PDB file of C-alpha atoms and ligand atoms in Angstrom:
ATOM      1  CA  UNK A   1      -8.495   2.298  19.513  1.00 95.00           C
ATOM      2  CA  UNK A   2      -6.778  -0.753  17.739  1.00 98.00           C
ATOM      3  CA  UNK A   3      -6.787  -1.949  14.911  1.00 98.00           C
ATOM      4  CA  UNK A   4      -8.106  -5.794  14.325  1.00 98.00           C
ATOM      5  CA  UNK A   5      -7.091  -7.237  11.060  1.00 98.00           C
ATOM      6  CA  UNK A   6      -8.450 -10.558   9.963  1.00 98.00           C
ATOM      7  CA  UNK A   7      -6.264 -12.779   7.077  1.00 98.00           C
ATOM      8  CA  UNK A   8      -8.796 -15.285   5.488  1.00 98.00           C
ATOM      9  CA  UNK A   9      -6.042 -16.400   3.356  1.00 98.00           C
ATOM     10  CA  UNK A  10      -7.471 -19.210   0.534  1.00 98.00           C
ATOM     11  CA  UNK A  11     -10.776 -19.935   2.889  1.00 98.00           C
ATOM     12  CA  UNK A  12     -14.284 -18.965   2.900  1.00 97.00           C
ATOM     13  CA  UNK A  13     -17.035 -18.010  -0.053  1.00 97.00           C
ATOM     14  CA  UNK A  14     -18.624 -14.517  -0.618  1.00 97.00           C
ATOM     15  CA  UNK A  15     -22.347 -15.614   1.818  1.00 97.00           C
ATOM     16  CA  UNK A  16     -19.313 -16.477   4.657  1.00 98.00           C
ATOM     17  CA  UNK A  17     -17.977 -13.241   4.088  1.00 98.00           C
ATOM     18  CA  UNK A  18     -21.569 -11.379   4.089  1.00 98.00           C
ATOM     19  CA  UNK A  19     -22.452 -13.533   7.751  1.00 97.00           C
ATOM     20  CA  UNK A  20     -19.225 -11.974   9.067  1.00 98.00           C
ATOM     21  CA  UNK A  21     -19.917  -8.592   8.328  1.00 97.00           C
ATOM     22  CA  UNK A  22     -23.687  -8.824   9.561  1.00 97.00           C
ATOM     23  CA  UNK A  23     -22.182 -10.274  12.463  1.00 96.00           C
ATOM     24  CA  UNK A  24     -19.774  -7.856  13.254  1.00 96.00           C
ATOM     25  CA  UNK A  25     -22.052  -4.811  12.146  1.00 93.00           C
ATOM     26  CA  UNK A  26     -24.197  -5.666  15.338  1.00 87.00           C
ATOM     27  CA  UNK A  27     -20.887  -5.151  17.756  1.00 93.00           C
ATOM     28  CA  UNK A  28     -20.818  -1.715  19.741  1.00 91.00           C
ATOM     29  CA  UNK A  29     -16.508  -1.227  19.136  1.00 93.00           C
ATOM     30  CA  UNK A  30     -14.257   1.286  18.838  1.00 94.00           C
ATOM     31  CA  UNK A  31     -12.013  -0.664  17.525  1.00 97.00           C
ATOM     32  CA  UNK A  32     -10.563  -0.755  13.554  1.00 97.00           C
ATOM     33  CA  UNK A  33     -11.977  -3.150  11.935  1.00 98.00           C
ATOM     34  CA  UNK A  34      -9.885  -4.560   8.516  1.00 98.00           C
ATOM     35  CA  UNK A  35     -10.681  -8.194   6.918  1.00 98.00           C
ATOM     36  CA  UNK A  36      -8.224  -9.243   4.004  1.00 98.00           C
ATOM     37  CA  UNK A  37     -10.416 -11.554   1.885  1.00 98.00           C
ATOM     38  CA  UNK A  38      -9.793 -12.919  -1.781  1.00 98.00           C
ATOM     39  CA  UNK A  39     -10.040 -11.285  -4.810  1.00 98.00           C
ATOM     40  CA  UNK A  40     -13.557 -12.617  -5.769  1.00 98.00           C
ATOM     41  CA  UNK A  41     -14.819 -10.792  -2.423  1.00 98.00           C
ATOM     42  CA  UNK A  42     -13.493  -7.597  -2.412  1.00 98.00           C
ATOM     43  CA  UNK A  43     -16.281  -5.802  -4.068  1.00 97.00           C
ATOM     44  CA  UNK A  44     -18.299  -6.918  -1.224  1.00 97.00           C
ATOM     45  CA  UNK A  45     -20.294  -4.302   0.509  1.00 94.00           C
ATOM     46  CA  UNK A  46     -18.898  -4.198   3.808  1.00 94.00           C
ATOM     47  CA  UNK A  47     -20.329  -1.000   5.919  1.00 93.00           C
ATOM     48  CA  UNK A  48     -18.018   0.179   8.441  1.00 92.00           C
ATOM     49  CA  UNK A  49     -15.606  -2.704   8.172  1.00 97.00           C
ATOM     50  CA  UNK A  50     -12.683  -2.095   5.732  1.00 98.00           C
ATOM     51  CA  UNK A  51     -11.877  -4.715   3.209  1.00 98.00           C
ATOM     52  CA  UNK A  52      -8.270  -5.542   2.065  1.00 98.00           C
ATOM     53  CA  UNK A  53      -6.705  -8.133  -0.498  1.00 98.00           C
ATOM     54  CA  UNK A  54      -3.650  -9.983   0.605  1.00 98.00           C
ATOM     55  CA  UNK A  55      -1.329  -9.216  -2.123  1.00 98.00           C
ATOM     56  CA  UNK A  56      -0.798  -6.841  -4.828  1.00 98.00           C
ATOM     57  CA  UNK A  57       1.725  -7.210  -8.143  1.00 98.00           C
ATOM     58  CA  UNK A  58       4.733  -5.273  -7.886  1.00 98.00           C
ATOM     59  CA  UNK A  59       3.917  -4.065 -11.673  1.00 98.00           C
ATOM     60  CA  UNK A  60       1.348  -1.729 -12.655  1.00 98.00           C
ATOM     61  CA  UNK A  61      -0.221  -3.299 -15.308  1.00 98.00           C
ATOM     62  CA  UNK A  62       0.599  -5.470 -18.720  1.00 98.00           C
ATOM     63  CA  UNK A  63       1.410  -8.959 -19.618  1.00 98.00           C
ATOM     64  CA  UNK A  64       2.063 -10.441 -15.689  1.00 98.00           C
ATOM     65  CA  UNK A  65      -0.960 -13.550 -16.108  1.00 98.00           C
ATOM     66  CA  UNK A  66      -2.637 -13.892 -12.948  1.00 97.00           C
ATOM     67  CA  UNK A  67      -1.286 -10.866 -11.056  1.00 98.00           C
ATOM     68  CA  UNK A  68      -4.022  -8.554  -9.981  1.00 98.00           C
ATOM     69  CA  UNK A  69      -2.468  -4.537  -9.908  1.00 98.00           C
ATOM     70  CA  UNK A  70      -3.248  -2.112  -6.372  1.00 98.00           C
ATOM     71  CA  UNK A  71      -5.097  -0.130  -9.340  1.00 98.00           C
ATOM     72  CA  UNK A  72      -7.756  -2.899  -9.359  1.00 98.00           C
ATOM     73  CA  UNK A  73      -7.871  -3.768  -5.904  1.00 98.00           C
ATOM     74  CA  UNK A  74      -8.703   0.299  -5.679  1.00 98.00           C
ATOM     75  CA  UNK A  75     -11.239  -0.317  -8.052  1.00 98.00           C
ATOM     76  CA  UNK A  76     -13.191  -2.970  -6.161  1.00 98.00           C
ATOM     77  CA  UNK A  77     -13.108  -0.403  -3.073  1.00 97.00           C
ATOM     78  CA  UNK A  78     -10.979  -2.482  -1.005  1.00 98.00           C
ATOM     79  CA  UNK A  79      -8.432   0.371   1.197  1.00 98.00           C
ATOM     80  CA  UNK A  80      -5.926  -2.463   2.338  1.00 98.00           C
ATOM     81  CA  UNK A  81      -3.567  -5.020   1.135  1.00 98.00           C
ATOM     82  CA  UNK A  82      -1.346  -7.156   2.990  1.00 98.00           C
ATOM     83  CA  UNK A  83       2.521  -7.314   1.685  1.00 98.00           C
ATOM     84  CA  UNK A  84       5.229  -9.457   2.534  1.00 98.00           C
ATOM     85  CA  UNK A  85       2.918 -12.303   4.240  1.00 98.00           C
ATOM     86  CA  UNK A  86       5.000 -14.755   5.595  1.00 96.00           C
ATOM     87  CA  UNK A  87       3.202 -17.302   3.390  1.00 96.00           C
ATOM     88  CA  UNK A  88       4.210 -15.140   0.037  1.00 97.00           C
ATOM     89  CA  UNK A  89       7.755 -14.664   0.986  1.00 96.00           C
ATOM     90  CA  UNK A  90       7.708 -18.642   1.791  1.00 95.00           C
ATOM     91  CA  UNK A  91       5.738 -19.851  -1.618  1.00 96.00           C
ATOM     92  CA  UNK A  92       6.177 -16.715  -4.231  1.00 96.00           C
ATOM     93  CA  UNK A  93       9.276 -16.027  -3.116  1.00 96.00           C
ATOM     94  CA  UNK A  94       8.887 -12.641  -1.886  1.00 98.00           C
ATOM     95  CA  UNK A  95      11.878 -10.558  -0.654  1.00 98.00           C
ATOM     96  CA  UNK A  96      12.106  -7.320   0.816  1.00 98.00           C
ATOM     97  CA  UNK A  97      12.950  -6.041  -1.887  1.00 98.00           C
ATOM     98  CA  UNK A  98       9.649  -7.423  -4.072  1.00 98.00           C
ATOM     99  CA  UNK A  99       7.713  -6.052  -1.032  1.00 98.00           C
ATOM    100  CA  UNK A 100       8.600  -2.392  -1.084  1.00 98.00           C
ATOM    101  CA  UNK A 101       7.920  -2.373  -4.696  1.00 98.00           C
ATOM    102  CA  UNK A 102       4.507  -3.739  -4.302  1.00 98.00           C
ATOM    103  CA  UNK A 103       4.009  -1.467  -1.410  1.00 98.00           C
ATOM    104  CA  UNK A 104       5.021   1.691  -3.637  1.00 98.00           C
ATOM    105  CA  UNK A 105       1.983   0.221  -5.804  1.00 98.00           C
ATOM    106  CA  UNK A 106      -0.115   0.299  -3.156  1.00 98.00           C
ATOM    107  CA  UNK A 107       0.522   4.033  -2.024  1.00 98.00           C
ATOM    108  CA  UNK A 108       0.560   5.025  -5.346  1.00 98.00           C
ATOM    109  CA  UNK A 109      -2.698   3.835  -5.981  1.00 98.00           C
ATOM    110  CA  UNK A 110      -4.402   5.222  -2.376  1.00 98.00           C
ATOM    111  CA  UNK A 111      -4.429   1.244  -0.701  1.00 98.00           C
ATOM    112  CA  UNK A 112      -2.474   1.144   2.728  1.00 98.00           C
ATOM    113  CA  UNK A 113      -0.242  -1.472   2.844  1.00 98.00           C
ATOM    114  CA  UNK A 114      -0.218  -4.140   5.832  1.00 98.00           C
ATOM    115  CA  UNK A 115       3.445  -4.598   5.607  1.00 98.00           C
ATOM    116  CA  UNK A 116       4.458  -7.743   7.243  1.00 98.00           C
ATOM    117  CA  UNK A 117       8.241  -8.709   9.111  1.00 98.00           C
ATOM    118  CA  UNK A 118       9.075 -11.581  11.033  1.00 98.00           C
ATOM    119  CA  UNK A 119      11.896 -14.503  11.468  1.00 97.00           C
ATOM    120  CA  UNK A 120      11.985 -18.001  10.788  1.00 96.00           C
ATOM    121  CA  UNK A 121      12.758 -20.808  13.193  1.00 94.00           C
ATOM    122  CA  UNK A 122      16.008 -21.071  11.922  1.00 95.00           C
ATOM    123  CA  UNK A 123      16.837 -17.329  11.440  1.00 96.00           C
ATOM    124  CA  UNK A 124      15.468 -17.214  15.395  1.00 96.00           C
ATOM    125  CA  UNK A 125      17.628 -19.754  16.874  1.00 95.00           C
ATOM    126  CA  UNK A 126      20.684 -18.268  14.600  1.00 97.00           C
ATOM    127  CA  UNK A 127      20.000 -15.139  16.784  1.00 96.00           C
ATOM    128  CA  UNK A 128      18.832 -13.212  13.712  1.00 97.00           C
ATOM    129  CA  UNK A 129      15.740 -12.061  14.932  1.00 97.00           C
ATOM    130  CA  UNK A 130      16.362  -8.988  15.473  1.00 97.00           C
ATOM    131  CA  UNK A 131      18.632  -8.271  12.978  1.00 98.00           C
ATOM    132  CA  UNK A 132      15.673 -10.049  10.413  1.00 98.00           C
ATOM    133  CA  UNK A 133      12.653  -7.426  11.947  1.00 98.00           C
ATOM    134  CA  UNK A 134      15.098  -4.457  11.425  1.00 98.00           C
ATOM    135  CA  UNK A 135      16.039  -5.295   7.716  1.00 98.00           C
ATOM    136  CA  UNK A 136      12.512  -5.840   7.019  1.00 98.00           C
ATOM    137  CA  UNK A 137      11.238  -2.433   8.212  1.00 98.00           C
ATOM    138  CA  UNK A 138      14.150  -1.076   6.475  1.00 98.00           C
ATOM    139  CA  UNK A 139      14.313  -2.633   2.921  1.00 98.00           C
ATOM    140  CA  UNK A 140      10.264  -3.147   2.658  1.00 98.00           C
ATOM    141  CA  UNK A 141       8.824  -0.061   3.663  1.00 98.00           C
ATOM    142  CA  UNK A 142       8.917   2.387  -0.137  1.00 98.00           C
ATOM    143  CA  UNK A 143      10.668   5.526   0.781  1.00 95.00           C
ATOM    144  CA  UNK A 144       7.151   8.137   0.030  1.00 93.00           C
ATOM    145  CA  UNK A 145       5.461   5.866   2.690  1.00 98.00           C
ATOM    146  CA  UNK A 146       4.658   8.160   5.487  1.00 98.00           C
ATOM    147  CA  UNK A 147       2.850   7.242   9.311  1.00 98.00           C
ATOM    148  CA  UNK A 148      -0.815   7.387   8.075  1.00 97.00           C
ATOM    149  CA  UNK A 149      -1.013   5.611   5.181  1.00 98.00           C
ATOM    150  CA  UNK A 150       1.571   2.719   6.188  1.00 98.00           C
ATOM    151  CA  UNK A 151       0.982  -0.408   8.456  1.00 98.00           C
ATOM    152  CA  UNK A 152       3.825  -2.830   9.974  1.00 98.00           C
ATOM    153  CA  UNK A 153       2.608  -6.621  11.108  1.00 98.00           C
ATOM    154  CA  UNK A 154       5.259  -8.517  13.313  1.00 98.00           C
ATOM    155  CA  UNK A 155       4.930 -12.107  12.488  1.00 97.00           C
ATOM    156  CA  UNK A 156       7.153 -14.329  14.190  1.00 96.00           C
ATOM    157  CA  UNK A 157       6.957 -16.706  10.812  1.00 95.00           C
ATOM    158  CA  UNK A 158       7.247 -20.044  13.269  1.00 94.00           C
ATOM    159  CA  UNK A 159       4.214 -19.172  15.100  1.00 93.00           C
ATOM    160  CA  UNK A 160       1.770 -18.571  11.738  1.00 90.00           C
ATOM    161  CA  UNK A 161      -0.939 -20.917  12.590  1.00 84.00           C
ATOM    162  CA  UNK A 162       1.338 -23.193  15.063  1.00 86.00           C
ATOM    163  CA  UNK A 163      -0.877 -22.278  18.022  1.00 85.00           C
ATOM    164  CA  UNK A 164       2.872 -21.194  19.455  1.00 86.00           C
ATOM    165  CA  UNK A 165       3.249 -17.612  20.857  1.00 88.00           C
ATOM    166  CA  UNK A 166       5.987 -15.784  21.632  1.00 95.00           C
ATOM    167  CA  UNK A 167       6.382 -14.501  25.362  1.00 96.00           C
ATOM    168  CA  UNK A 168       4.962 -10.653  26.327  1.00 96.00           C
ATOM    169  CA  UNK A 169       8.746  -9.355  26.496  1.00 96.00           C
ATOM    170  CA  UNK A 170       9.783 -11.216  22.761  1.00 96.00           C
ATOM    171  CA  UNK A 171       6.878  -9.019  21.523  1.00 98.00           C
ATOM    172  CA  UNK A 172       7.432  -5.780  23.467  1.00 98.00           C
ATOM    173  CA  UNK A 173      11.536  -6.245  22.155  1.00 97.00           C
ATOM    174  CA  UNK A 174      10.343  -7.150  18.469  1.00 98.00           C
ATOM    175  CA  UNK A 175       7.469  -4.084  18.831  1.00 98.00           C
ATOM    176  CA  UNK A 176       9.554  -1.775  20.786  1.00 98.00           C
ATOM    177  CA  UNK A 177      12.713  -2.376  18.003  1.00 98.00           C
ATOM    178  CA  UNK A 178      10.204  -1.827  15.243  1.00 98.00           C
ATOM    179  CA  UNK A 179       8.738   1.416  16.408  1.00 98.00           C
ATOM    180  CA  UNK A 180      12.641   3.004  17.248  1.00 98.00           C
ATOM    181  CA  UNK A 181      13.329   1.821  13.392  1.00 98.00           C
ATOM    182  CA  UNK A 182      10.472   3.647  12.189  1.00 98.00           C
ATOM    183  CA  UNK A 183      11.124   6.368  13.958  1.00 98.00           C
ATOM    184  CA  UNK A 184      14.679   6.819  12.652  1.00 98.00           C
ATOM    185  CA  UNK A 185      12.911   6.351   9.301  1.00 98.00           C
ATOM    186  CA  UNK A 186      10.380   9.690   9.643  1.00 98.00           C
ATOM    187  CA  UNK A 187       7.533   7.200  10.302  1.00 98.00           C
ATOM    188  CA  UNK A 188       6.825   7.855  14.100  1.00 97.00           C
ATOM    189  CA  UNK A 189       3.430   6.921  14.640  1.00 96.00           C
ATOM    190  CA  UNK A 190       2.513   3.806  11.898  1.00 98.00           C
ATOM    191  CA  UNK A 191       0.589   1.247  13.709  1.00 98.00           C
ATOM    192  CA  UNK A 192       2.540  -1.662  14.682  1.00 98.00           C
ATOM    193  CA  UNK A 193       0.394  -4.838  14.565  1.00 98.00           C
ATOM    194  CA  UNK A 194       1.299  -8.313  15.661  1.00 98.00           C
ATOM    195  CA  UNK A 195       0.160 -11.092  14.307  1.00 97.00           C
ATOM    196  CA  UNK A 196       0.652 -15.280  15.000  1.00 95.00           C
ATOM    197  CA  UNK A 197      -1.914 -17.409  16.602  1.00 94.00           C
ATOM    198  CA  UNK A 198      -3.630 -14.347  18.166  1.00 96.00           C
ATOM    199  CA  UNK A 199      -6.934 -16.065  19.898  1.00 96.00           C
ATOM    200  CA  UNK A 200      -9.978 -14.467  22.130  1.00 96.00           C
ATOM    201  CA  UNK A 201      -7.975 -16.026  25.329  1.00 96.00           C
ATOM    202  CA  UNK A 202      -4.430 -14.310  24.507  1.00 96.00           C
ATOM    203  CA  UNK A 203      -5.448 -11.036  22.006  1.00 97.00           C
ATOM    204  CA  UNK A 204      -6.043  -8.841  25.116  1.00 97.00           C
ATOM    205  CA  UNK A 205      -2.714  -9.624  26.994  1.00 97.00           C
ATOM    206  CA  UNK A 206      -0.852  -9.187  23.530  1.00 97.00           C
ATOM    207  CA  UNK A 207      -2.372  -5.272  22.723  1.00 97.00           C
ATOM    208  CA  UNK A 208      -1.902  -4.603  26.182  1.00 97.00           C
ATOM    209  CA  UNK A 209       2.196  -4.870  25.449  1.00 97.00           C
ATOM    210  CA  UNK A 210       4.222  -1.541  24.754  1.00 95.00           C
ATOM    211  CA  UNK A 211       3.937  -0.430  21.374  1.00 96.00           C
ATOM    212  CA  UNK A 212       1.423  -2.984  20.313  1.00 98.00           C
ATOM    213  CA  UNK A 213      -1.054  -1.293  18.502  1.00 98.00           C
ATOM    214  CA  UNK A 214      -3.496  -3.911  17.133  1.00 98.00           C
ATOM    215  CA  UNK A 215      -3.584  -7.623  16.179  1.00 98.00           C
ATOM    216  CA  UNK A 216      -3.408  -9.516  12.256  1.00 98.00           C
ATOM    217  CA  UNK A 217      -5.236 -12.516  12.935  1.00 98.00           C
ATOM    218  CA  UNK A 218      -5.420 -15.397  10.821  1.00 97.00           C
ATOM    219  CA  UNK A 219      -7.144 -18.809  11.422  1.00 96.00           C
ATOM    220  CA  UNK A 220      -9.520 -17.255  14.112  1.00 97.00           C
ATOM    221  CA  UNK A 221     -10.768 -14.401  12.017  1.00 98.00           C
ATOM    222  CA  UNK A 222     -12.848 -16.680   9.817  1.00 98.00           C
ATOM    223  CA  UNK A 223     -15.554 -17.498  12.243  1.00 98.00           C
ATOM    224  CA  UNK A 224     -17.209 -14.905  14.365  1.00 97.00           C
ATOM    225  CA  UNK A 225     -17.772 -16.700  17.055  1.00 97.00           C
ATOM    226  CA  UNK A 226     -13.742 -16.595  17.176  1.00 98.00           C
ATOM    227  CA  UNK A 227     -13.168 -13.224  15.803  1.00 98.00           C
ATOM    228  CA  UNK A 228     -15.541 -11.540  17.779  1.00 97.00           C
ATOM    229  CA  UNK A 229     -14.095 -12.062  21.123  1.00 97.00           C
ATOM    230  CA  UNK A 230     -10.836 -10.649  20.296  1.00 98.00           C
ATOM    231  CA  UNK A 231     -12.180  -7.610  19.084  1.00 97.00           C
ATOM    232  CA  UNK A 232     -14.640  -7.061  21.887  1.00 96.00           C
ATOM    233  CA  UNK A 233     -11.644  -7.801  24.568  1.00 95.00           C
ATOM    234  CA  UNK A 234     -10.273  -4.629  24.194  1.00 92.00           C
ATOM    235  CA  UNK A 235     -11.940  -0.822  24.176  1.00 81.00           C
TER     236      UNK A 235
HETATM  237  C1  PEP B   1      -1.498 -14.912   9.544  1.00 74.20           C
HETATM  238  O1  PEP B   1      -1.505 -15.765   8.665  1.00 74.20           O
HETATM  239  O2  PEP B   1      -1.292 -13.718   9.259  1.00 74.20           O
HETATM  240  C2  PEP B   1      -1.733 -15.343  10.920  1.00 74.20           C
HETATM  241  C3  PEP B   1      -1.492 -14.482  11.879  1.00 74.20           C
HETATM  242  O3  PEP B   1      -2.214 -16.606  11.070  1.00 74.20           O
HETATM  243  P1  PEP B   1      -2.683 -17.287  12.458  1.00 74.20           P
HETATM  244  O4  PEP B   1      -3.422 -16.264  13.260  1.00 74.20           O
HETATM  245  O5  PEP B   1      -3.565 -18.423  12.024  1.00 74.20           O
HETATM  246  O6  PEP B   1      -1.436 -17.747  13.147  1.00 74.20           O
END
């Protein structure tokens, strides 16, 4: 079993989101399903897919306009939440830091968080890469997290929607580094996801590396037509 996450990011309308899910409700999978819509759609009745915002304030509640607490992304139903996307970090600002606190939120309030690591182009050809993954695990992941009710994403930030993929052994290094860290943390076992231009023609090849254990997908989760094929090309 893997587990395919879908990041619709600022795209789509509730009647897209309903067409996915009838879509997908017709597939014969073992697979995890997750899709991390909007706000607006998270109350959206969903079946056996899971439904999961893509941030979360690192506060609990009060005067923070326009944040939206784990509390009420509980309240919609939604189980997920992505932290620490690559495009938060870039425009909000997020750190580490930021992201384990909104992570503790999450826990606290029963969400799994979809905690998300990854270099830059520059921090990549500095070397840092692997120095940037480890940190990340490290510093973002709250310290009552434990295997089941954490997920890590590896997102090589420069590949985000650059149709650019790293090669099979930069993942299995990245992946392999990731699951040794959470090891050494108590966390053997959370599933490591990678995610960055994942596509029905690569998605197969990229959960069939060591220690891959499902796929975050962004630009080709919005249409099933393109999301479909990378769920159904793995059992
Ligand atoms: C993402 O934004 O999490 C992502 C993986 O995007 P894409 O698949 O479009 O590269």
């Amino acid at each position: 079993m893997k587990i395919i996450a879908g990041n619709w990011k600022m795209n789509g309308t509730k009647e897209n989101l309903i067409k996915m899910i009838h879509d997908l409700s017709e597939l014969s999978t073992e697979n995890k399903i997750i899709l991390c819509v909007p706000f607006t759609m998270l109350d959206t009745d969903s079946g056996k897919i899971s439904i999961g915002a893509q941030d979360v304030s690192q506060h609990a509640h009060g005067a923070y306009t326009g944040e939206v607490s784990a509390k009420m992304i509980a309240d919609t139903g939604a189980k997920y939440v992505i932290v620490g996307h690559s495009e938060c970090r870039q425009y909000h600002g997020d750190t580490n830091d930021t992201v384990r606190k909104k992570s503790a939120q999450a826990l606290a309030n029963g969400l799994t968080p979809i905690i998300c690591v990854g270099e830059t182009m520059d921090e990549k050809q500095a070397g840092k890469t692997m120095e940037i993954i480890e940190s990340g695990v490290r510093e973002s992941v709250p310290t009552d997290a434990s295997a089941d009710n954490i997920i890590i994403a590896y997102e090589p930030r420069w590949a985000i929607g650059a149709g650019l993929t790293p090669t099979r052994e930069e993942i299995a290094t990245a992946h392999t580094l990731i699951a040794k860290t959470l090891t050494e943390m108590g966390l053997d076992g959370a599933p490591v996801l990678y995610g960055a231009s994942v596509k029905g023609s690569n998605a197969a090849d990229i959960m069939s590396v060591t220690n891959v254990n499902g796929v975050l997908v962004g630009g080709a989760s919005l249409k099933s037509d393109d999301f479909i094929p990378i769920i159904t090309s793995v059992k």
